[in-house]
mmCIF file of C-alpha atoms and ligand atoms in Angstrom:
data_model
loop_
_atom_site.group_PDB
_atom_site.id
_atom_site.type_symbol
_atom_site.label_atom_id
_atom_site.label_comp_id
_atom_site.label_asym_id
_atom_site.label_seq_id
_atom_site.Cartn_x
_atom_site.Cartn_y
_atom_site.Cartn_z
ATOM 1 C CA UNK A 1 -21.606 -19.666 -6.950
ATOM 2 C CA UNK A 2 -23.082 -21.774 -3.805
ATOM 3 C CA UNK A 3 -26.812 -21.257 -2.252
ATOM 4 C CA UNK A 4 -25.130 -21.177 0.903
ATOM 5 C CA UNK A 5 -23.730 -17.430 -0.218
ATOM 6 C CA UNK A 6 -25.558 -14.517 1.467
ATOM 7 C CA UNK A 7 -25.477 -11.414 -1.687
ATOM 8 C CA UNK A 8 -22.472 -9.993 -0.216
ATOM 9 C CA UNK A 9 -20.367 -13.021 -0.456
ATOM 10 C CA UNK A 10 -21.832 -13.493 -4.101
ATOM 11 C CA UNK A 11 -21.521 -9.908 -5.309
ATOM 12 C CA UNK A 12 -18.509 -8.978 -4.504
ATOM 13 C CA UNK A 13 -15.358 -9.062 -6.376
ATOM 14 C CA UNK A 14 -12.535 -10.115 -3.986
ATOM 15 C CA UNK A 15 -8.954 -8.611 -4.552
ATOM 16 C CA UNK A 16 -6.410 -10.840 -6.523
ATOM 17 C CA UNK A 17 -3.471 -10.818 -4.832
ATOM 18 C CA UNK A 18 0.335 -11.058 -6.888
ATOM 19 C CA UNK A 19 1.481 -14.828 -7.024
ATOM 20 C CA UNK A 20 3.496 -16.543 -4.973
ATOM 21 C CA UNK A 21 5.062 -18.969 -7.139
ATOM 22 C CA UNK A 22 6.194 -22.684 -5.628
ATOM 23 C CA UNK A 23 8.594 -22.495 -8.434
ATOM 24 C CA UNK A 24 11.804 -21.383 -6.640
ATOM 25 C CA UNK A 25 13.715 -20.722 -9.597
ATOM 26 C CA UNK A 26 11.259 -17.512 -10.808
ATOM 27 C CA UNK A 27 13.075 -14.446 -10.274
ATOM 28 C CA UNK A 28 10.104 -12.972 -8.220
ATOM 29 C CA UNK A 29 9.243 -9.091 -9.125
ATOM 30 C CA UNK A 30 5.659 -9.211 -8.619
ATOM 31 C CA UNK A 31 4.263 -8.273 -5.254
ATOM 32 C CA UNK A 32 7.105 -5.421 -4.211
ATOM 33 C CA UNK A 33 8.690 -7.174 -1.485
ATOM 34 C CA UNK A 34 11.845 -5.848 -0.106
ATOM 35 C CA UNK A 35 14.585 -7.763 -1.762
ATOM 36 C CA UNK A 36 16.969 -7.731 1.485
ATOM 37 C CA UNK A 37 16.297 -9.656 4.700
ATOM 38 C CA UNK A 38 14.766 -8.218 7.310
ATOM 39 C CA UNK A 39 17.106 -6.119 10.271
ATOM 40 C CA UNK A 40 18.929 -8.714 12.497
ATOM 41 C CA UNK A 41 16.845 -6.779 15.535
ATOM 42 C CA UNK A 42 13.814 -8.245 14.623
ATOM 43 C CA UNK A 43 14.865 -11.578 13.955
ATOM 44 C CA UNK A 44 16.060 -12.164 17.393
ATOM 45 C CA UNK A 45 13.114 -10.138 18.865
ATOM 46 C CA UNK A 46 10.710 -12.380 17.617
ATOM 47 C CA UNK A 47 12.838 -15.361 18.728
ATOM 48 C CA UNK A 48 12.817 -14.371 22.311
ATOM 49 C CA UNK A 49 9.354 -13.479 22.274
ATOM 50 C CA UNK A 50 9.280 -17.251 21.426
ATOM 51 C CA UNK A 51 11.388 -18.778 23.886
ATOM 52 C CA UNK A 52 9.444 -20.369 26.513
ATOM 53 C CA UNK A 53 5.737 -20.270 25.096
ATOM 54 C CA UNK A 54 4.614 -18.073 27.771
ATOM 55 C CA UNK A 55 4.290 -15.247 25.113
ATOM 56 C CA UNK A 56 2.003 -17.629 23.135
ATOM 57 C CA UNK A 57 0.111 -19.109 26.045
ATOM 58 C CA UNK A 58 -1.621 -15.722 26.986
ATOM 59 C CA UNK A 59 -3.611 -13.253 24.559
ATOM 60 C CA UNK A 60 -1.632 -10.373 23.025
ATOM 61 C CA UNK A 61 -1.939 -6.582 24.434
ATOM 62 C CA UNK A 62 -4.926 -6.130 22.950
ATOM 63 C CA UNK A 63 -4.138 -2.019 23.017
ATOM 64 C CA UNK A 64 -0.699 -3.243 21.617
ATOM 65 C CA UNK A 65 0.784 -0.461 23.739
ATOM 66 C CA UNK A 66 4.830 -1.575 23.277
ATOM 67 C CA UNK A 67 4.313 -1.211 19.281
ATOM 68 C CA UNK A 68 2.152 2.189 19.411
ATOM 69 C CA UNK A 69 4.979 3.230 21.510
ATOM 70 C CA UNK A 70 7.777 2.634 19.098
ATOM 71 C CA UNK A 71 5.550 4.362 16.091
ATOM 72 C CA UNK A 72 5.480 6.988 18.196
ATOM 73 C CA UNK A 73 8.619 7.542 18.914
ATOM 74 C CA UNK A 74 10.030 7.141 15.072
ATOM 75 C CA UNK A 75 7.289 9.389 13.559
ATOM 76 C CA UNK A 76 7.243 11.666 16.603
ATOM 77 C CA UNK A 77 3.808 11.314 17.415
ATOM 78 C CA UNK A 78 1.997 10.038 20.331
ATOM 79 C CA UNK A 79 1.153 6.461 20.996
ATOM 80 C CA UNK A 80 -2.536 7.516 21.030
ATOM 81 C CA UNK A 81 -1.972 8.967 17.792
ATOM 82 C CA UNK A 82 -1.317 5.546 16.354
ATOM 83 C CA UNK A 83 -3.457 2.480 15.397
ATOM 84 C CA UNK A 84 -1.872 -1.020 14.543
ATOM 85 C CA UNK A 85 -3.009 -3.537 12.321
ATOM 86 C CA UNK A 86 -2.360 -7.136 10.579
ATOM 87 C CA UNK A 87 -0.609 -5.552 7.234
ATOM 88 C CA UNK A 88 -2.050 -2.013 6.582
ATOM 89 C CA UNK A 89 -4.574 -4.221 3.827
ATOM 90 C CA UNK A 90 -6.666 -4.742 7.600
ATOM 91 C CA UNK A 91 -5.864 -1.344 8.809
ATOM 92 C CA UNK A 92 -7.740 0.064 5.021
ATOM 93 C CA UNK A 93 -10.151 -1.886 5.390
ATOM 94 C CA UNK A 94 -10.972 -0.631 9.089
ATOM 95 C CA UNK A 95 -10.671 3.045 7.786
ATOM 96 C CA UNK A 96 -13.164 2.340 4.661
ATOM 97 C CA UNK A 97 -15.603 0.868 7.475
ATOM 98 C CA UNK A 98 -14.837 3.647 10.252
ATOM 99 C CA UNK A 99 -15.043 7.064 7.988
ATOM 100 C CA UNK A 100 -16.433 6.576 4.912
ATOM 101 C CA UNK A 101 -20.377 6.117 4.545
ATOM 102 C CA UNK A 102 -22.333 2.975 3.305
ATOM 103 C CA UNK A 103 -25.217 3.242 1.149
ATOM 104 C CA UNK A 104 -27.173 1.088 3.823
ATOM 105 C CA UNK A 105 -27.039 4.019 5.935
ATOM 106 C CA UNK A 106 -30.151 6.080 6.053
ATOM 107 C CA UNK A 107 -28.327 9.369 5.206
ATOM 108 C CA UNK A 108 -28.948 8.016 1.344
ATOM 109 C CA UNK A 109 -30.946 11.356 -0.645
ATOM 110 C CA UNK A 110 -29.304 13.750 2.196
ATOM 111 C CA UNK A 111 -26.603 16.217 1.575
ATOM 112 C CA UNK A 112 -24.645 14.499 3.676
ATOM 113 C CA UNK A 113 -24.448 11.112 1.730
ATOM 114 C CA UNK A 114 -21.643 10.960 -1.380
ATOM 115 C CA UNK A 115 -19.464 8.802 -3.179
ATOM 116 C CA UNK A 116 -15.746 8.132 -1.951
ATOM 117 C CA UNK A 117 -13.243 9.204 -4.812
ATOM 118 C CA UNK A 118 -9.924 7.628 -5.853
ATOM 119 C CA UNK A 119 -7.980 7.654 -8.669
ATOM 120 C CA UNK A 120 -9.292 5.387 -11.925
ATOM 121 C CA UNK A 121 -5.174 3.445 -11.633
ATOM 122 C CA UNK A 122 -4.834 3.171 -8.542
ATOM 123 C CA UNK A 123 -4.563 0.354 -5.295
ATOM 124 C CA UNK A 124 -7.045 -2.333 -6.994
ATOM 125 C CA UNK A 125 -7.990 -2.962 -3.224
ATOM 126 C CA UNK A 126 -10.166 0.450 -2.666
ATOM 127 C CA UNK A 127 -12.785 -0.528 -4.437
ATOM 128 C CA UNK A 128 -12.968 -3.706 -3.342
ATOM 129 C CA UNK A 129 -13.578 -2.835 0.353
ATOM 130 C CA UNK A 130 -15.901 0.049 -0.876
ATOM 131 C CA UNK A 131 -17.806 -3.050 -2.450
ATOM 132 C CA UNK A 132 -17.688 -4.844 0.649
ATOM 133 C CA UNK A 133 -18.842 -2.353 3.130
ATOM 134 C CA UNK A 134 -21.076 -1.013 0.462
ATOM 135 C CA UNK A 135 -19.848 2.436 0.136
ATOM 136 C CA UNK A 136 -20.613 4.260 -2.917
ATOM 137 C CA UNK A 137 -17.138 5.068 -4.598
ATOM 138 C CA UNK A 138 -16.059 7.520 -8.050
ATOM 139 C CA UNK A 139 -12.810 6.832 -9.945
ATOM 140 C CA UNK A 140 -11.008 9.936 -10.565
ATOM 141 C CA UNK A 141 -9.471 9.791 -14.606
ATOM 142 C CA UNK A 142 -5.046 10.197 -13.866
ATOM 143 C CA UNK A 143 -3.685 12.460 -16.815
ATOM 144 C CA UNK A 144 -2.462 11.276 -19.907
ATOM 145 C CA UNK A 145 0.793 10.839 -18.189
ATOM 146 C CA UNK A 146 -0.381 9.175 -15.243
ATOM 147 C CA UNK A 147 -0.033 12.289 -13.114
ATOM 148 C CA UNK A 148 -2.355 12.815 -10.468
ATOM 149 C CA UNK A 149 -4.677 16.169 -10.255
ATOM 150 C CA UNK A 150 -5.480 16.888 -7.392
ATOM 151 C CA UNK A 151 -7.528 19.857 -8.475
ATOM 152 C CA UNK A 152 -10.201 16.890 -9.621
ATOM 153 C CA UNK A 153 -10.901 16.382 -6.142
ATOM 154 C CA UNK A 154 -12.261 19.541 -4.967
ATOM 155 C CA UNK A 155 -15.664 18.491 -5.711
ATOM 156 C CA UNK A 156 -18.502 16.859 -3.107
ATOM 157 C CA UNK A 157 -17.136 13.766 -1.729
ATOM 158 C CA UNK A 158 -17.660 11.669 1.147
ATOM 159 C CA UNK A 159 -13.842 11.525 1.335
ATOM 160 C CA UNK A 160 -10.761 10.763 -0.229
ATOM 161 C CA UNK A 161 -8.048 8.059 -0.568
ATOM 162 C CA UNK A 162 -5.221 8.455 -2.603
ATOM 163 C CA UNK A 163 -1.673 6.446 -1.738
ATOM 164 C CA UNK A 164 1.558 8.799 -2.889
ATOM 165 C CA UNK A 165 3.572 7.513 -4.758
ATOM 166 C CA UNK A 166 0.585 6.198 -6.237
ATOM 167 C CA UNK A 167 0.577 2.483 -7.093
ATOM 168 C CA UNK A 168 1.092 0.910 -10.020
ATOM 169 C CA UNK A 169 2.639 3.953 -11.814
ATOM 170 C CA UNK A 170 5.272 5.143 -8.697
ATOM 171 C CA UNK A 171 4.592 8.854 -9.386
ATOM 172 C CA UNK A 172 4.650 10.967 -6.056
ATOM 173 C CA UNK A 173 3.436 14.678 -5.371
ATOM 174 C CA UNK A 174 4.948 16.871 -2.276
ATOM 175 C CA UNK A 175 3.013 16.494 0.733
ATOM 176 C CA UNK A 176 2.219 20.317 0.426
ATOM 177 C CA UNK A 177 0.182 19.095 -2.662
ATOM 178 C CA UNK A 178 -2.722 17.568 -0.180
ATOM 179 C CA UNK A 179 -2.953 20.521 2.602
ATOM 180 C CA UNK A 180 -5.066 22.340 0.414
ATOM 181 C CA UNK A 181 -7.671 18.935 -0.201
ATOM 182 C CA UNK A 182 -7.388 18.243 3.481
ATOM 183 C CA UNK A 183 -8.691 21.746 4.546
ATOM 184 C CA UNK A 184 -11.354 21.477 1.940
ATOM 185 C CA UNK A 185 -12.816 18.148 3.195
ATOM 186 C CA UNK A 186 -11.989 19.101 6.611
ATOM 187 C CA UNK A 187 -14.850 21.946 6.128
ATOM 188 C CA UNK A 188 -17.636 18.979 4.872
ATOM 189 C CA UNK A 189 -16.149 16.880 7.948
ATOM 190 C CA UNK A 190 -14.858 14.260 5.639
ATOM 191 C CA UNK A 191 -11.358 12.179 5.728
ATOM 192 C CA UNK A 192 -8.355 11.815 3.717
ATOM 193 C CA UNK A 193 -6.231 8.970 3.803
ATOM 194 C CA UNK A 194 -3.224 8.860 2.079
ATOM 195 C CA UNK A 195 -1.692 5.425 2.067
ATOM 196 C CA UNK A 196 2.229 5.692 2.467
ATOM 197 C CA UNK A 197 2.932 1.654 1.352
ATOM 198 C CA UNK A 198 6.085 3.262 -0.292
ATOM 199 C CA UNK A 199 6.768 6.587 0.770
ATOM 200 C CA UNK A 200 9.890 5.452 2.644
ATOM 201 C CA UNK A 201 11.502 4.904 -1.377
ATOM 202 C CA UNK A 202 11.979 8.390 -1.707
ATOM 203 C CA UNK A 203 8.279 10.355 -1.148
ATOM 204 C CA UNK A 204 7.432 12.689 0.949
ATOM 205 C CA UNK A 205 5.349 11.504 4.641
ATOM 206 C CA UNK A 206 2.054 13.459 5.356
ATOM 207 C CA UNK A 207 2.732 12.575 9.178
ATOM 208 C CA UNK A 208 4.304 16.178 10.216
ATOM 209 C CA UNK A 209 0.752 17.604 8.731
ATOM 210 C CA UNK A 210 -1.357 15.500 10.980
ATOM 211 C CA UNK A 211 -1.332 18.020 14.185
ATOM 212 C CA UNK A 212 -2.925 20.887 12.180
ATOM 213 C CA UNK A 213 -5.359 18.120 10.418
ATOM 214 C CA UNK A 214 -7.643 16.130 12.151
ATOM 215 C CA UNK A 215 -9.262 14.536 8.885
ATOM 216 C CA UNK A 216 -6.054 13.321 7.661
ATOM 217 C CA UNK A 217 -5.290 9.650 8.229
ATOM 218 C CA UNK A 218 -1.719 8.518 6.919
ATOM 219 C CA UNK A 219 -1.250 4.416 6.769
ATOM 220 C CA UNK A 220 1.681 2.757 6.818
ATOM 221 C CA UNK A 221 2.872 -1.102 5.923
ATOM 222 C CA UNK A 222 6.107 -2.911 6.833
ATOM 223 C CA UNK A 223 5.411 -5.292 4.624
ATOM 224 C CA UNK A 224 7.836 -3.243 1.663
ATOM 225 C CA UNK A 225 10.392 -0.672 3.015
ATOM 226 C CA UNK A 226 10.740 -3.081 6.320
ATOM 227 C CA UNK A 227 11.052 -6.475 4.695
ATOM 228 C CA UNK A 228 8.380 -7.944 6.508
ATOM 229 C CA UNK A 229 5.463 -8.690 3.748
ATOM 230 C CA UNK A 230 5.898 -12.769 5.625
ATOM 231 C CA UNK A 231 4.807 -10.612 9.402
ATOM 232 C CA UNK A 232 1.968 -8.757 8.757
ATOM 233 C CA UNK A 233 2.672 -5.173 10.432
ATOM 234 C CA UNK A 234 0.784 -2.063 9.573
ATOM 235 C CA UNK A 235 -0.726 0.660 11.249
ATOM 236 C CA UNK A 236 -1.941 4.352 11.122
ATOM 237 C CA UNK A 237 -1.034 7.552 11.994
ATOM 238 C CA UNK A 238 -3.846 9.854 12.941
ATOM 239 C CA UNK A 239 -5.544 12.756 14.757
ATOM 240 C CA UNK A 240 -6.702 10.971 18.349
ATOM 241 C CA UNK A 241 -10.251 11.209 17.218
ATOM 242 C CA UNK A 242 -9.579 9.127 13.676
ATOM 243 C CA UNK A 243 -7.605 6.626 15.919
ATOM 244 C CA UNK A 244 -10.533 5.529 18.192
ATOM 245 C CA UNK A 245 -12.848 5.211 15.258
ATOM 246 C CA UNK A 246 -10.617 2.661 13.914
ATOM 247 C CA UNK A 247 -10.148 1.086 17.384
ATOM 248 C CA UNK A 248 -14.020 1.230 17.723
ATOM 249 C CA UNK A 249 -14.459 -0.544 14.448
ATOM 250 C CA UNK A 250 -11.692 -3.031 15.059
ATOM 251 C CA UNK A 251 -13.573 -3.703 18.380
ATOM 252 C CA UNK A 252 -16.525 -4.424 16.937
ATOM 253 C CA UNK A 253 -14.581 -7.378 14.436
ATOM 254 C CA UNK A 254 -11.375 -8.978 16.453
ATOM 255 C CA UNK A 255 -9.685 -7.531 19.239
ATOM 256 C CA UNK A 256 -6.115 -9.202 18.266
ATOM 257 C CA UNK A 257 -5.549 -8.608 15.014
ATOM 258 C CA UNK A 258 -1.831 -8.035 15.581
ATOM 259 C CA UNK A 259 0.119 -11.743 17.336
ATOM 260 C CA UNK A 260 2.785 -11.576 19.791
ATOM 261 C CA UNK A 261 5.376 -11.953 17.479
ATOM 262 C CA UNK A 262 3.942 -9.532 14.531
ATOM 263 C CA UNK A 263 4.087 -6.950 17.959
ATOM 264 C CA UNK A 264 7.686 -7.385 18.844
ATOM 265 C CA UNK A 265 8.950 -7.970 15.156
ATOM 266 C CA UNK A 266 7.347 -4.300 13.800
ATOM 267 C CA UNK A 267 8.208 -3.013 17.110
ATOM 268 C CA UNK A 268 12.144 -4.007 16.187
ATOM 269 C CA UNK A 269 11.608 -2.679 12.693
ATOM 270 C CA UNK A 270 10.374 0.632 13.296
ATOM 271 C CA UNK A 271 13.215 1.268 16.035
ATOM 272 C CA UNK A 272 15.794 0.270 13.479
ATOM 273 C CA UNK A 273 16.047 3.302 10.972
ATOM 274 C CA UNK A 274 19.536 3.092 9.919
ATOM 275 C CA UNK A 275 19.516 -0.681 9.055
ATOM 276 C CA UNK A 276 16.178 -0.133 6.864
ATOM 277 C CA UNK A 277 17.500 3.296 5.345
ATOM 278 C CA UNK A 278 20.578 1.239 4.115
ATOM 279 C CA UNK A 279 19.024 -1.423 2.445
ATOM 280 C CA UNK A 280 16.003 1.299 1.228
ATOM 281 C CA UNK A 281 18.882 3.762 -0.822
ATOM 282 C CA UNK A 282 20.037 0.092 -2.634
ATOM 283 C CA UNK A 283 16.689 -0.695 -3.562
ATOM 284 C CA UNK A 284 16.402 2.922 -4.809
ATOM 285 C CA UNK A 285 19.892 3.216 -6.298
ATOM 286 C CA UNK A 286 18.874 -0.355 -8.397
ATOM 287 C CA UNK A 287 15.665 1.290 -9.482
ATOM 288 C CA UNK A 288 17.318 4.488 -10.692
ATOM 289 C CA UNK A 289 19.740 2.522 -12.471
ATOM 290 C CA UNK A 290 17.295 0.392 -13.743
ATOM 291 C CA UNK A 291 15.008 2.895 -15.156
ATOM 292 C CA UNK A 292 18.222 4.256 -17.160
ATOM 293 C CA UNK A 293 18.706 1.265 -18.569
ATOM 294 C CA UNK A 294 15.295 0.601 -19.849
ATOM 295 C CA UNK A 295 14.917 4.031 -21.070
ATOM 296 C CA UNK A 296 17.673 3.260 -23.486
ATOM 297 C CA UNK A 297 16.461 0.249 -24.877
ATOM 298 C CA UNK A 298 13.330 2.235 -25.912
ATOM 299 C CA UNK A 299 10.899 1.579 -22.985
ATOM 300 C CA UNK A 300 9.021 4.607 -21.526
ATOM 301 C CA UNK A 301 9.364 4.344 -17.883
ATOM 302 C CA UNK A 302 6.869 6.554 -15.596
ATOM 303 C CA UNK A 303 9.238 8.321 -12.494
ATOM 304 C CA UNK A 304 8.945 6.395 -9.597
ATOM 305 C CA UNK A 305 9.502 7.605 -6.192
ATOM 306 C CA UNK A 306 8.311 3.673 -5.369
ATOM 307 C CA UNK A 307 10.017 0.066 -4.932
ATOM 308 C CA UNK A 308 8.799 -0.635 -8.484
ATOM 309 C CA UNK A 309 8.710 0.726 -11.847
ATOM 310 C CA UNK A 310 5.436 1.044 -14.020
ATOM 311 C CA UNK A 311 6.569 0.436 -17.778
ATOM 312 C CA UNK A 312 5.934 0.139 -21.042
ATOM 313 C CA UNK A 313 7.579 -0.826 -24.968
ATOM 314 C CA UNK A 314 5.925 0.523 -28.037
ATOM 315 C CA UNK A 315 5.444 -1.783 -30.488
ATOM 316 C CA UNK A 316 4.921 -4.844 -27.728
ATOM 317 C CA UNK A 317 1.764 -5.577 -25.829
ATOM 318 C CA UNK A 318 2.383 -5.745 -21.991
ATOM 319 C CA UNK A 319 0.356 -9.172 -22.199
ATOM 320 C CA UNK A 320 3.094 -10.754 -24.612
ATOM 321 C CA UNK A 321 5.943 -8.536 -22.831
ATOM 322 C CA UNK A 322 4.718 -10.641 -19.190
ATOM 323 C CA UNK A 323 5.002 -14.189 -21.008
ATOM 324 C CA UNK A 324 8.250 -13.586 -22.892
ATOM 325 C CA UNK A 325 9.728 -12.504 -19.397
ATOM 326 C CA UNK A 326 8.143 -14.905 -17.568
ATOM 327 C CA UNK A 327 9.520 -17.559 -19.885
ATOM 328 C CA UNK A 328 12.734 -16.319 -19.187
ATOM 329 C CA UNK A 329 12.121 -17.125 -15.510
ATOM 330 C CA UNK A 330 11.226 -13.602 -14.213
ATOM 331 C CA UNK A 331 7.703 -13.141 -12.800
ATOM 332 C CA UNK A 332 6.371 -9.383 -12.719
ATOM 333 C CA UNK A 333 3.182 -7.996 -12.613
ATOM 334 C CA UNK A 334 0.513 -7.004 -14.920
ATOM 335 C CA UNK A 335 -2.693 -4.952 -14.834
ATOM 336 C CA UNK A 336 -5.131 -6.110 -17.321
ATOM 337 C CA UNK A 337 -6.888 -3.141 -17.248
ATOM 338 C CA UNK A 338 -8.111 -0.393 -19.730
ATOM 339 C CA UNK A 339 -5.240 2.161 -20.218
ATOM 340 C CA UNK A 340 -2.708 -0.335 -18.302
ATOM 341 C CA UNK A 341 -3.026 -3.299 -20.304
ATOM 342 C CA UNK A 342 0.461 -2.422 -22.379
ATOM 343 C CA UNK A 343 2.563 -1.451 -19.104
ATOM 344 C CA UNK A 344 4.464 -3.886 -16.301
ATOM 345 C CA UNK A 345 4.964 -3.388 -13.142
ATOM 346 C CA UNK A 346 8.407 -4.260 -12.055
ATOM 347 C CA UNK A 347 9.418 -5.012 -8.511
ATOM 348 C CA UNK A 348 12.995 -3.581 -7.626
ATOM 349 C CA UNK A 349 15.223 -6.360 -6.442
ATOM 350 C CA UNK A 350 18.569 -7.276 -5.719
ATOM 351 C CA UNK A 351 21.436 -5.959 -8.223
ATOM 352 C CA UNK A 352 21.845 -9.173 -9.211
ATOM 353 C CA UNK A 353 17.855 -9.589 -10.080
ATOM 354 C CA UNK A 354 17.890 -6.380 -11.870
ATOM 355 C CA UNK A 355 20.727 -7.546 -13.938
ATOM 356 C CA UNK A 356 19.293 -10.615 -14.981
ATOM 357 C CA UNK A 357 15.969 -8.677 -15.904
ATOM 358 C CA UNK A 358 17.447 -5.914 -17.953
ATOM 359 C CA UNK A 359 19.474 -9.302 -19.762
ATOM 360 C CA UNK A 360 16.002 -10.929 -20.542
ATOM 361 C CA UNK A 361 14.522 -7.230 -21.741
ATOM 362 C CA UNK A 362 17.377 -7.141 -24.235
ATOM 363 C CA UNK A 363 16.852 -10.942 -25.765
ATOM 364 C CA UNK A 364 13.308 -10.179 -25.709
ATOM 365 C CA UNK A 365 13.464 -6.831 -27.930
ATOM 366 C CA UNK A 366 16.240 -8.328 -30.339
ATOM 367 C CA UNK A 367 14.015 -10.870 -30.829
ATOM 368 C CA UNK A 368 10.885 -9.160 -31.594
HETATM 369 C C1 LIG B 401 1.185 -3.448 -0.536
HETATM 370 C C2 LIG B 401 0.200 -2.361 -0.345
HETATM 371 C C3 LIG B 401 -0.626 -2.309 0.781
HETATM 372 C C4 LIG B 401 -0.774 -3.464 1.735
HETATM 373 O O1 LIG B 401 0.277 -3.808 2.465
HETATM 374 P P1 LIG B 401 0.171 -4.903 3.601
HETATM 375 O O2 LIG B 401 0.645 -4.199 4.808
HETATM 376 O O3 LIG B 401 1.061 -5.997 3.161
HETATM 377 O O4 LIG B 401 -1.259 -5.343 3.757
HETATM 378 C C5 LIG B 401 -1.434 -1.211 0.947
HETATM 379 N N1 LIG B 401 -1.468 -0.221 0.053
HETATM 380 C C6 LIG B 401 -0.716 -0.236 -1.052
HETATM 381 C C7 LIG B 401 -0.794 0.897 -2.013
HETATM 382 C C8 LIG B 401 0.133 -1.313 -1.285
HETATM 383 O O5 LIG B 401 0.830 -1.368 -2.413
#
């Protein structure tokens, strides 16, 4: 606490981000980065964006036209369709502030004015920036199973934002799943935003269903299925209308969020399908494999369609499960959280990393 703090600064509750341990030897599945290096392309695209300083001398393209272009041509959209951002954390927190209504606002008492809904597990970051910008905000209860219903949402709400596969648990639903929410908050003139951090492990993109709906805003990092967490590349894909909101907010806050090199790095990545769907079926073959494994030594394991598995072991709490791994040198993550305190999240890494998990799982339940 400080005097100096206005009550926003005091009140809020920032997001706690995974750690990033100085301890080299920590086999690191905690924050879902890509286990693999990133393509070759956008190593030596950054490198000749650096050659010479002349890139770093002047500002960036503040409309960041080369990278919308490149988006646009791997999704098949157009480059107006597309807004970039520094990690899609920024480009959230630009939708939260562009379509979803604050409780400052003088719509408060009219019709017009409700809470934001998301699911109770979810991204620990919505409500965070719902705090922050003040927006009024309902957790939707996941099933027993951690399943989302969708059917929960078709109530009065000031919009939606659900990512799929949902994070921590990995579960995905079809894309088909959403049209029907979409049209229904379409008709209140409210947004959805699904946030596709890891649809590229095996989920299903919402981006062919943006031409018939203008409400739906997909958003996209390269921080996990690119390898580029170290970068900071995210962006949107959105009706052209949804797009300048976000520009108009961004606008109104820092008009070069995205560097020179985060611009001609993401602008590699995106153009480089093949190298990233290579590296993407290992990670997913590892986590299939994985999940098999655990599954016989007695751990329930929720299906992921994600870079990470959400798990549990009767009989151990997820607190005690995090310490005994973590004293065997492996670092994942854990929610402490009503209804997720006895489950891990585990990062998918390299065969090798997977290995040497599974090994410490085993010592750890012989043990116990
Ligand atoms: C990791 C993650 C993000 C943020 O990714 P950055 O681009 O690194 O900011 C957004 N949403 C979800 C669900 C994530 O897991």
């Amino acid at each position: 606490m400080s005097v100096f703090w206005n009550s926003r600064a005091a009140g809020i509750s920032p997001y706690v981000p995974g750690e990033q341990p100085r301890d080299r030897k920590l086999i690191k599945l905690n924050t879902n980065e890509n286990p693999y290096p990133p393509s070759p392309k956008v190593i030596s695209a950054i490198e000749e964006i650096l050659s010479g300083g002349e890139s770093l001398r002047l500002y960036p393209d503040p409309l960041c036209l080369k990278f919308r272009e490149a988006v646009a041509d791997a999704y098949g959209v157009k480059p107006s369709q597309v807004f970039p951002g520094n990690g899609s954390d920024e480009v959230l927190a630009f939708a939260f502030g562009a379509f979803f209504e604050s409780s400052s606002n003088s719509l408060i008492g009219s019709a017009d004015y409700q809470a934001i809904l998301f699911p109770d597990i979810t991204y620990s970051f919505y409500p965070v920036y719902a705090q922050l910008w003040g927006i009024p905000f309902r957790t939707i209860l996941l099933r027993e199973d951690f399943s989302i219903n969708l059917g929960d949402y078709a109530i009065p709400a000031g919009g939606v934002i659900i990512p799929n596969p949902n994070a921590p648990t990995g579960r995905a639903l079809p894309a088909s799943d959403f049209l029907q929410l979409a049209r229904n908050l379409e008709r209140d003139n409210k947004v959805l935003i699904v946030d596709e951090a890891y649809t590229a492990f095996g989920a299903e993109s919402m981006v062919p269903h943006i031409a018939d709906h203008p409400n739906l805003l997909t958003v996209h990092t390269m921080s996990k299925s690119a390898s580029l967490a170290g970068l900071r590349v995210g962006f949107a894909i959105g009706s052209e209308k949804l797009i300048e909101g976000l520009f108009r907010v961004r606008d109104s806050f820092n008009s070069y969020t995205m560097d020179a090199l985060a611009l001609a790095g993401g602008a590699a990545a995106v153009l480089n399908r093949p190298y990233y769907d290579r590296i993407n079926q290992k990670v997913i073959a590892a986590r299939e494999r994985t999940a098999a494994a655990l599954e016989t030594m007695g751990f329930e394991v929720i299906p992921s369609k994600a870079n990470f598995l959400f798990i549990t072991k009767p009989g151990i709490s997820g607190a005690a499960l995090f310490q005994s791994l973590r004293d065997k040198g492996i670092l994942v993550r854990h929610f402490n959280k009503h209804r997720t305190a006895d489950y891990l999240r585990v990062s998918i890494g390299t065969d090798d990393d997977m290995d040497a998990f599974l090994a410490a799982c085993k010592a750890i339940i012989c043990r116990s």
